[in-house]
PDB file of C-alpha atoms in Angstrom:
ATOM      1  CA  MET A   1      99.673  89.875 108.789  1.00  0.00           C
ATOM      2  CA  GLU A   2      96.708  87.977 107.465  1.00  0.00           C
ATOM      3  CA  LEU A   3      97.434  84.136 107.222  1.00  0.00           C
ATOM      4  CA  THR A   4      96.355  82.143 104.226  1.00  0.00           C
ATOM      5  CA  ILE A   5      94.020  79.386 104.559  1.00  0.00           C
ATOM      6  CA  ALA A   6      96.878  76.909 104.069  1.00  0.00           C
ATOM      7  CA  GLN A   7      98.876  78.700 106.850  1.00  0.00           C
ATOM      8  CA  LYS A   8      95.848  78.633 109.071  1.00  0.00           C
ATOM      9  CA  LEU A   9      95.405  74.797 108.488  1.00  0.00           C
ATOM     10  CA  ASP A  10      99.096  74.192 109.118  1.00  0.00           C
ATOM     11  CA  ALA A  11      98.717  76.140 112.431  1.00  0.00           C
ATOM     12  CA  LEU A  12      95.662  74.112 113.479  1.00  0.00           C
ATOM     13  CA  LEU A  13      97.334  70.874 112.633  1.00  0.00           C
ATOM     14  CA  LYS A  14     100.286  71.817 114.706  1.00  0.00           C
ATOM     15  CA  LEU A  15      97.977  72.742 117.702  1.00  0.00           C
ATOM     16  CA  GLN A  16      96.208  69.534 117.183  1.00  0.00           C
ATOM     17  CA  SER A  17      99.633  67.674 117.358  1.00  0.00           C
ATOM     18  CA  LEU A  18     100.573  69.429 120.586  1.00  0.00           C
ATOM     19  CA  ASP A  19      97.139  68.838 122.232  1.00  0.00           C
ATOM     20  CA  SER A  20      97.347  65.118 121.196  1.00  0.00           C
ATOM     21  CA  GLN A  21     100.800  64.873 122.868  1.00  0.00           C
ATOM     22  CA  LEU A  22      99.275  66.272 126.023  1.00  0.00           C
ATOM     23  CA  ASP A  23      96.391  63.837 125.786  1.00  0.00           C
ATOM     24  CA  GLU A  24      98.842  61.001 125.608  1.00  0.00           C
ATOM     25  CA  LEU A  25     100.765  62.157 128.674  1.00  0.00           C
ATOM     26  CA  ILE A  26      97.542  62.490 130.579  1.00  0.00           C
ATOM     27  CA  LYS A  27      96.439  58.957 129.410  1.00  0.00           C
ATOM     28  CA  ILE A  28      99.676  57.514 130.907  1.00  0.00           C
ATOM     29  CA  ARG A  29      98.418  58.614 134.395  1.00  0.00           C
ATOM     30  CA  GLY A  30      95.220  56.561 133.745  1.00  0.00           C
ATOM     31  CA  GLY A  31      92.621  56.967 136.303  1.00  0.00           C
ATOM     32  CA  LEU A  32      94.958  57.882 139.060  1.00  0.00           C
ATOM     33  CA  PRO A  33      94.036  61.634 139.177  1.00  0.00           C
ATOM     34  CA  GLU A  34      90.329  60.718 139.528  1.00  0.00           C
ATOM     35  CA  GLU A  35      91.232  58.032 142.116  1.00  0.00           C
ATOM     36  CA  VAL A  36      93.127  60.572 144.152  1.00  0.00           C
ATOM     37  CA  ARG A  37      90.118  63.045 143.993  1.00  0.00           C
ATOM     38  CA  ASP A  38      87.691  60.424 145.086  1.00  0.00           C
ATOM     39  CA  LEU A  39      89.848  59.464 147.973  1.00  0.00           C
ATOM     40  CA  GLU A  40      90.256  63.029 148.963  1.00  0.00           C
ATOM     41  CA  ASP A  41      86.352  63.348 148.959  1.00  0.00           C
ATOM     42  CA  ASP A  42      85.989  60.185 150.959  1.00  0.00           C
ATOM     43  CA  ILE A  43      88.510  61.489 153.565  1.00  0.00           C
ATOM     44  CA  ALA A  44      86.730  64.899 153.773  1.00  0.00           C
ATOM     45  CA  GLY A  45      83.437  63.069 154.283  1.00  0.00           C
ATOM     46  CA  PHE A  46      84.790  60.899 157.038  1.00  0.00           C
ATOM     47  CA  GLU A  47      86.391  63.775 158.849  1.00  0.00           C
ATOM     48  CA  THR A  48      83.046  65.653 158.566  1.00  0.00           C
ATOM     49  CA  ARG A  49      81.296  62.638 160.077  1.00  0.00           C
ATOM     50  CA  ILE A  50      83.859  62.270 162.931  1.00  0.00           C
ATOM     51  CA  GLY A  51      83.276  66.140 163.793  1.00  0.00           C
ATOM     52  CA  LYS A  52      79.507  65.702 163.704  1.00  0.00           C
ATOM     53  CA  PHE A  53      79.814  62.660 166.145  1.00  0.00           C
ATOM     54  CA  GLN A  54      82.189  64.628 168.415  1.00  0.00           C
ATOM     55  CA  GLY A  55      79.663  67.525 168.457  1.00  0.00           C
ATOM     56  CA  GLU A  56      76.806  65.200 169.323  1.00  0.00           C
ATOM     57  CA  ILE A  57      78.977  63.619 172.209  1.00  0.00           C
ATOM     58  CA  LYS A  58      79.722  67.185 173.514  1.00  0.00           C
ATOM     59  CA  THR A  59      75.936  67.925 173.543  1.00  0.00           C
ATOM     60  CA  LEU A  60      75.214  64.538 175.304  1.00  0.00           C
ATOM     61  CA  GLU A  61      77.941  65.129 177.947  1.00  0.00           C
ATOM     62  CA  GLU A  62      76.501  68.609 178.698  1.00  0.00           C
ATOM     63  CA  GLU A  63      73.073  66.872 179.125  1.00  0.00           C
ATOM     64  CA  ILE A  64      74.614  64.274 181.600  1.00  0.00           C
ATOM     65  CA  GLU A  65      76.202  67.045 183.498  1.00  0.00           C
ATOM     66  CA  ARG A  66      72.855  68.833 183.801  1.00  0.00           C
ATOM     67  CA  ASN A  67      71.273  65.640 185.009  1.00  0.00           C
ATOM     68  CA  ARG A  68      74.021  65.043 187.536  1.00  0.00           C
ATOM     69  CA  VAL A  69      73.525  68.533 188.915  1.00  0.00           C
ATOM     70  CA  ALA A  70      69.702  68.105 188.923  1.00  0.00           C
ATOM     71  CA  LYS A  71      70.228  64.762 190.824  1.00  0.00           C
ATOM     72  CA  LYS A  72      72.414  66.595 193.439  1.00  0.00           C
ATOM     73  CA  ASP A  73      69.952  69.421 193.981  1.00  0.00           C
ATOM     74  CA  ALA A  74      67.193  66.817 194.338  1.00  0.00           C
ATOM     75  CA  GLU A  75      69.345  64.825 197.023  1.00  0.00           C
ATOM     76  CA  LYS A  76      69.913  68.243 198.858  1.00  0.00           C
ATOM     77  CA  LEU A  77      66.196  68.949 198.933  1.00  0.00           C
ATOM     78  CA  ILE A  78      65.275  65.484 200.278  1.00  0.00           C
ATOM     79  CA  THR A  79      67.836  65.976 202.997  1.00  0.00           C
ATOM     80  CA  LYS A  80      66.274  69.318 203.837  1.00  0.00           C
ATOM     81  CA  TYR A  81      62.795  67.995 203.708  1.00  0.00           C
ATOM     82  CA  LYS A  82      63.725  65.057 206.088  1.00  0.00           C
ATOM     83  CA  ASP A  83      65.202  67.631 208.515  1.00  0.00           C
ATOM     84  CA  GLN A  84      61.863  69.528 208.392  1.00  0.00           C
ATOM     85  CA  GLN A  85      59.848  66.319 209.047  1.00  0.00           C
ATOM     86  CA  MET A  86      61.552  66.152 212.408  1.00  0.00           C
ATOM     87  CA  ASN A  87      60.020  69.534 213.481  1.00  0.00           C
ATOM     88  CA  VAL A  88      56.427  69.224 211.918  1.00  0.00           C
ATOM     89  CA  ARG A  89      53.552  70.448 214.091  1.00  0.00           C
ATOM     90  CA  ASN A  90      50.742  68.180 212.495  1.00  0.00           C
ATOM     91  CA  ASN A  91      50.184  65.363 210.182  1.00  0.00           C
ATOM     92  CA  ARG A  92      49.222  67.703 207.404  1.00  0.00           C
ATOM     93  CA  GLU A  93      52.590  69.227 207.395  1.00  0.00           C
ATOM     94  CA  PHE A  94      54.259  65.780 207.615  1.00  0.00           C
ATOM     95  CA  ASP A  95      52.262  64.474 204.644  1.00  0.00           C
ATOM     96  CA  ALA A  96      53.054  67.639 202.558  1.00  0.00           C
ATOM     97  CA  ILE A  97      56.753  67.287 203.147  1.00  0.00           C
ATOM     98  CA  SER A  98      56.452  63.501 202.423  1.00  0.00           C
ATOM     99  CA  LYS A  99      54.947  64.429 199.171  1.00  0.00           C
ATOM    100  CA  GLU A 100      57.864  66.672 198.327  1.00  0.00           C
ATOM    101  CA  ILE A 101      60.296  64.085 199.275  1.00  0.00           C
ATOM    102  CA  GLU A 102      58.370  61.669 196.989  1.00  0.00           C
ATOM    103  CA  LEU A 103      58.466  64.113 194.114  1.00  0.00           C
ATOM    104  CA  GLN A 104      62.264  64.604 194.505  1.00  0.00           C
ATOM    105  CA  SER A 105      62.826  60.766 194.639  1.00  0.00           C
ATOM    106  CA  LEU A 106      60.872  60.558 191.311  1.00  0.00           C
ATOM    107  CA  GLU A 107      63.001  63.444 189.897  1.00  0.00           C
ATOM    108  CA  ILE A 108      66.103  61.458 190.902  1.00  0.00           C
ATOM    109  CA  GLU A 109      64.928  58.408 189.228  1.00  0.00           C
ATOM    110  CA  LEU A 110      64.096  60.455 185.986  1.00  0.00           C
ATOM    111  CA  VAL A 111      67.415  62.133 185.704  1.00  0.00           C
ATOM    112  CA  GLU A 112      69.275  58.899 186.430  1.00  0.00           C
ATOM    113  CA  LYS A 113      67.265  57.259 183.482  1.00  0.00           C
ATOM    114  CA  ARG A 114      68.077  60.201 181.243  1.00  0.00           C
ATOM    115  CA  GLY A 115      71.734  60.092 182.336  1.00  0.00           C
ATOM    116  CA  ASN A 116      72.050  56.338 181.593  1.00  0.00           C
ATOM    117  CA  GLU A 117      70.301  56.879 178.032  1.00  0.00           C
ATOM    118  CA  SER A 118      72.785  59.695 177.409  1.00  0.00           C
ATOM    119  CA  GLN A 119      75.790  57.574 178.507  1.00  0.00           C
ATOM    120  CA  PHE A 120      74.515  54.687 176.268  1.00  0.00           C
ATOM    121  CA  ARG A 121      74.375  57.086 173.314  1.00  0.00           C
ATOM    122  CA  VAL A 122      77.802  58.445 174.039  1.00  0.00           C
ATOM    123  CA  ARG A 123      79.331  54.911 174.081  1.00  0.00           C
ATOM    124  CA  GLY A 124      77.386  54.517 170.616  1.00  0.00           C
ATOM    125  CA  LYS A 125      78.839  57.467 169.172  1.00  0.00           C
ATOM    126  CA  GLU A 126      82.306  56.662 170.374  1.00  0.00           C
ATOM    127  CA  GLU A 127      82.038  53.303 168.615  1.00  0.00           C
ATOM    128  CA  GLU A 128      80.888  55.073 165.439  1.00  0.00           C
ATOM    129  CA  ILE A 129      83.922  57.412 165.759  1.00  0.00           C
ATOM    130  CA  LYS A 130      86.159  54.363 166.152  1.00  0.00           C
ATOM    131  CA  THR A 131      84.840  52.642 163.083  1.00  0.00           C
ATOM    132  CA  THR A 132      84.804  55.875 160.942  1.00  0.00           C
ATOM    133  CA  GLN A 133      88.462  56.603 162.277  1.00  0.00           C
ATOM    134  CA  ALA A 134      89.630  53.229 161.129  1.00  0.00           C
ATOM    135  CA  ALA A 135      88.067  53.769 157.628  1.00  0.00           C
ATOM    136  CA  LEU A 136      89.523  57.303 157.583  1.00  0.00           C
ATOM    137  CA  ASN A 137      92.988  56.026 158.322  1.00  0.00           C
ATOM    138  CA  GLU A 138      92.794  53.298 155.650  1.00  0.00           C
ATOM    139  CA  ARG A 139      91.734  55.878 153.079  1.00  0.00           C
ATOM    140  CA  LYS A 140      94.679  58.114 154.172  1.00  0.00           C
ATOM    141  CA  GLU A 141      97.133  55.339 153.384  1.00  0.00           C
ATOM    142  CA  ASP A 142      95.474  54.639 150.074  1.00  0.00           C
ATOM    143  CA  LEU A 143      95.630  58.366 149.219  1.00  0.00           C
ATOM    144  CA  LYS A 144      99.344  58.518 150.321  1.00  0.00           C
ATOM    145  CA  ALA A 145     100.076  55.489 148.032  1.00  0.00           C
ATOM    146  CA  LYS A 146      98.244  56.774 145.076  1.00  0.00           C
ATOM    147  CA  LYS A 147      99.722  60.276 145.389  1.00  0.00           C
ATOM    148  CA  GLN A 148     103.205  58.814 145.397  1.00  0.00           C
ATOM    149  CA  GLU A 149     102.408  56.779 142.399  1.00  0.00           C
ATOM    150  CA  LEU A 150     100.865  59.798 140.590  1.00  0.00           C
ATOM    151  CA  ASP A 151     103.813  62.068 141.615  1.00  0.00           C
ATOM    152  CA  GLN A 152     106.180  59.481 140.240  1.00  0.00           C
ATOM    153  CA  ILE A 153     104.460  59.355 136.967  1.00  0.00           C
ATOM    154  CA  THR A 154     104.034  63.091 136.778  1.00  0.00           C
ATOM    155  CA  SER A 155     107.595  63.851 137.493  1.00  0.00           C
ATOM    156  CA  GLU A 156     108.844  61.539 134.772  1.00  0.00           C
ATOM    157  CA  SER A 157     107.027  63.722 132.221  1.00  0.00           C
ATOM    158  CA  GLN A 158     106.765  67.124 133.909  1.00  0.00           C
ATOM    159  CA  GLU A 159     109.402  68.949 131.995  1.00  0.00           C
ATOM    160  CA  GLU A 160     108.261  67.507 128.605  1.00  0.00           C
ATOM    161  CA  GLU A 161     104.678  68.464 129.688  1.00  0.00           C
ATOM    162  CA  LYS A 162     105.705  72.003 130.464  1.00  0.00           C
ATOM    163  CA  GLU A 163     107.572  72.488 127.187  1.00  0.00           C
ATOM    164  CA  ILE A 164     104.407  71.158 125.227  1.00  0.00           C
ATOM    165  CA  ILE A 165     102.047  73.455 127.070  1.00  0.00           C
ATOM    166  CA  LYS A 166     104.447  76.344 126.495  1.00  0.00           C
ATOM    167  CA  GLN A 167     104.546  75.555 122.715  1.00  0.00           C
ATOM    168  CA  ARG A 168     100.783  74.860 122.785  1.00  0.00           C
ATOM    169  CA  ASP A 169      99.856  78.199 124.328  1.00  0.00           C
ATOM    170  CA  GLN A 170     102.100  80.103 121.982  1.00  0.00           C
ATOM    171  CA  GLN A 171     100.532  78.341 118.958  1.00  0.00           C
ATOM    172  CA  ALA A 172      96.974  79.041 120.317  1.00  0.00           C
ATOM    173  CA  THR A 173      97.249  82.690 121.271  1.00  0.00           C
ATOM    174  CA  THR A 174      99.695  84.219 118.862  1.00  0.00           C
ATOM    175  CA  ILE A 175      99.133  82.234 115.522  1.00  0.00           C
ATOM    176  CA  ILE A 176      95.509  81.242 115.398  1.00  0.00           C
ATOM    177  CA  GLU A 177      92.735  83.764 115.344  1.00  0.00           C
ATOM    178  CA  PRO A 178      90.248  83.717 118.202  1.00  0.00           C
ATOM    179  CA  ARG A 179      87.169  82.692 116.218  1.00  0.00           C
ATOM    180  CA  LEU A 180      88.982  79.757 114.598  1.00  0.00           C
ATOM    181  CA  LEU A 181      90.473  78.861 117.949  1.00  0.00           C
ATOM    182  CA  ASN A 182      86.935  78.825 119.515  1.00  0.00           C
ATOM    183  CA  SER A 183      85.724  76.520 116.715  1.00  0.00           C
ATOM    184  CA  TYR A 184      88.682  74.185 117.196  1.00  0.00           C
ATOM    185  CA  LYS A 185      87.979  74.016 120.951  1.00  0.00           C
ATOM    186  CA  LYS A 186      84.411  73.297 120.328  1.00  0.00           C
ATOM    187  CA  ILE A 187      84.953  70.506 117.948  1.00  0.00           C
ATOM    188  CA  ARG A 188      87.701  69.093 120.106  1.00  0.00           C
ATOM    189  CA  GLY A 189      85.403  69.230 123.251  1.00  0.00           C
ATOM    190  CA  ASN A 190      82.865  66.995 121.395  1.00  0.00           C
ATOM    191  CA  ALA A 191      85.172  64.517 119.991  1.00  0.00           C
ATOM    192  CA  LEU A 192      85.761  61.342 121.904  1.00  0.00           C
ATOM    193  CA  ASN A 193      89.356  61.069 120.930  1.00  0.00           C
ATOM    194  CA  GLY A 194      90.117  64.766 121.250  1.00  0.00           C
ATOM    195  CA  LEU A 195      90.673  65.112 117.421  1.00  0.00           C
ATOM    196  CA  ALA A 196      89.374  68.291 115.951  1.00  0.00           C
ATOM    197  CA  VAL A 197      91.764  68.606 112.887  1.00  0.00           C
ATOM    198  CA  VAL A 198      92.428  65.489 110.758  1.00  0.00           C
ATOM    199  CA  MET A 199      94.004  64.401 107.551  1.00  0.00           C
ATOM    200  CA  VAL A 200      92.073  62.404 104.787  1.00  0.00           C
ATOM    201  CA  LYS A 201      93.752  59.002 104.858  1.00  0.00           C
ATOM    202  CA  ARG A 202      93.138  56.389 102.168  1.00  0.00           C
ATOM    203  CA  GLY A 203      90.129  58.346 100.904  1.00  0.00           C
ATOM    204  CA  ALA A 204      88.440  58.553 104.457  1.00  0.00           C
ATOM    205  CA  CYS A 205      88.088  61.028 107.202  1.00  0.00           C
ATOM    206  CA  GLY A 206      90.977  60.526 109.792  1.00  0.00           C
ATOM    207  CA  GLY A 207      88.476  61.074 112.555  1.00  0.00           C
ATOM    208  CA  CYS A 208      85.293  59.127 111.850  1.00  0.00           C
ATOM    209  CA  PHE A 209      86.663  57.163 108.920  1.00  0.00           C
ATOM    210  CA  ASN A 210      83.638  58.002 106.584  1.00  0.00           C
ATOM    211  CA  VAL A 211      84.648  58.058 102.939  1.00  0.00           C
ATOM    212  CA  VAL A 212      85.467  61.471 101.599  1.00  0.00           C
ATOM    213  CA  PRO A 213      84.497  61.911  97.791  1.00  0.00           C
ATOM    214  CA  PRO A 214      87.212  62.598  95.333  1.00  0.00           C
ATOM    215  CA  GLN A 215      86.247  65.991  94.369  1.00  0.00           C
ATOM    216  CA  ARG A 216      85.998  67.094  98.048  1.00  0.00           C
ATOM    217  CA  GLN A 217      89.514  65.671  98.612  1.00  0.00           C
ATOM    218  CA  ALA A 218      90.774  67.726  95.731  1.00  0.00           C
ATOM    219  CA  ASP A 219      89.165  70.844  97.340  1.00  0.00           C
ATOM    220  CA  ILE A 220      90.928  69.978 100.551  1.00  0.00           C
ATOM    221  CA  LYS A 221      94.270  69.497  98.921  1.00  0.00           C
ATOM    222  CA  ASP A 222      93.770  72.987  97.244  1.00  0.00           C
ATOM    223  CA  LYS A 223      93.512  74.627 100.676  1.00  0.00           C
ATOM    224  CA  LYS A 224      91.517  77.404  99.297  1.00  0.00           C
ATOM    225  CA  LYS A 225      88.873  77.375 102.131  1.00  0.00           C
ATOM    226  CA  ILE A 226      88.411  75.429 105.385  1.00  0.00           C
ATOM    227  CA  ILE A 227      86.436  72.299 104.705  1.00  0.00           C
ATOM    228  CA  VAL A 228      84.985  70.177 107.547  1.00  0.00           C
ATOM    229  CA  CYS A 229      83.786  66.527 107.418  1.00  0.00           C
ATOM    230  CA  GLU A 230      80.149  66.436 106.607  1.00  0.00           C
ATOM    231  CA  HIS A 231      79.742  63.461 109.029  1.00  0.00           C
ATOM    232  CA  CYS A 232      81.546  64.474 112.201  1.00  0.00           C
ATOM    233  CA  GLY A 233      82.377  68.091 111.643  1.00  0.00           C
ATOM    234  CA  ARG A 234      86.204  67.835 112.115  1.00  0.00           C
ATOM    235  CA  ILE A 235      88.374  70.138 110.160  1.00  0.00           C
ATOM    236  CA  PHE A 236      90.328  68.714 107.238  1.00  0.00           C
ATOM    237  CA  ALA A 237      93.984  69.823 107.240  1.00  0.00           C
ATOM    238  CA  ASP A 238      95.125  68.014 104.127  1.00  0.00           C
ATOM    239  CA  VAL A 239      95.030  64.756 102.131  1.00  0.00           C
ATOM    240  CA  GLU A 240      97.698  62.209 102.674  1.00  0.00           C
ATOM    241  CA  GLY A 241      99.198  61.371  99.293  1.00  0.00           C
ATOM    242  CA  VAL A 242      97.551  62.353  96.075  1.00  0.00           C
ATOM    243  CA  PRO A 243      93.643  62.662  96.181  1.00  0.00           C
ATOM    244  CA  GLU A 244      91.752  60.249  93.889  1.00  0.00           C
ATOM    245  CA  PRO A 245      90.810  61.953  90.755  1.00  0.00           C
ATOM    246  CA  ALA A 246      87.228  63.488  90.620  1.00  0.00           C
ATOM    247  CA  LEU A 247      84.746  61.852  88.176  1.00  0.00           C
ATOM    248  CA  THR A 248      83.921  64.188  85.278  1.00  0.00           C
ATOM    249  CA  GLY A 249      80.871  62.362  84.123  1.00  0.00           C
ATOM    250  CA  ARG A 250      82.264  61.623  80.757  1.00  0.00           C
ATOM    251  CA  GLY A 251      82.529  58.110  79.276  1.00  0.00           C
ATOM    252  CA  ARG A 252      85.731  56.190  79.313  1.00  0.00           C
TER     253      ARG A 252
END
């Protein structure tokens, strides 16, 4: 059955009332939901950073192991070359082997230097992990406290919120036509206070407080068509009290 304009306006006003009640419940929670999300983002960031450091340490430890093996191989070669020096037949062979021993000695120095550098970097990464872990633990404690606070506030109004949401959804989906509902959502989304449907109070818009002319008040009161505020675009549901009489242009 097609609703009259008056019925549509009443339905919108009821929907606005329910949405405003939900807004009030959310307002009670203050900035806690956002604080919880920020802390969760911080924790995820710290955990990612620690994982990155652990990956870098693993790579460095693999490099340290390769250098250890390279040093061991070089030491074996030096031992082998020294044994060969004992059985050389001439000075040229002796000098060639000495050159190989010298090269392997330089290789040992190089891999030792690389190993020490890698170990230094590992210690640096371990310090960074320690610092980041401390910050992570602190954030986790903060998150735990904030969640407990939020859960307490939410639990106190949970049943009330469920009931309002149930009524709100029923009001929105079964009573108000989609086109009008979309307009309502759009206006509400652009309004700082979440008000899309307002009353005319003391001759002014209940949303932006700009004066509503008497003739327009009379039209709003008649509820023959949906009228919006020419200043803020909010939908007028009705006029509180009796609208001021429109001027006829005649002399007194």
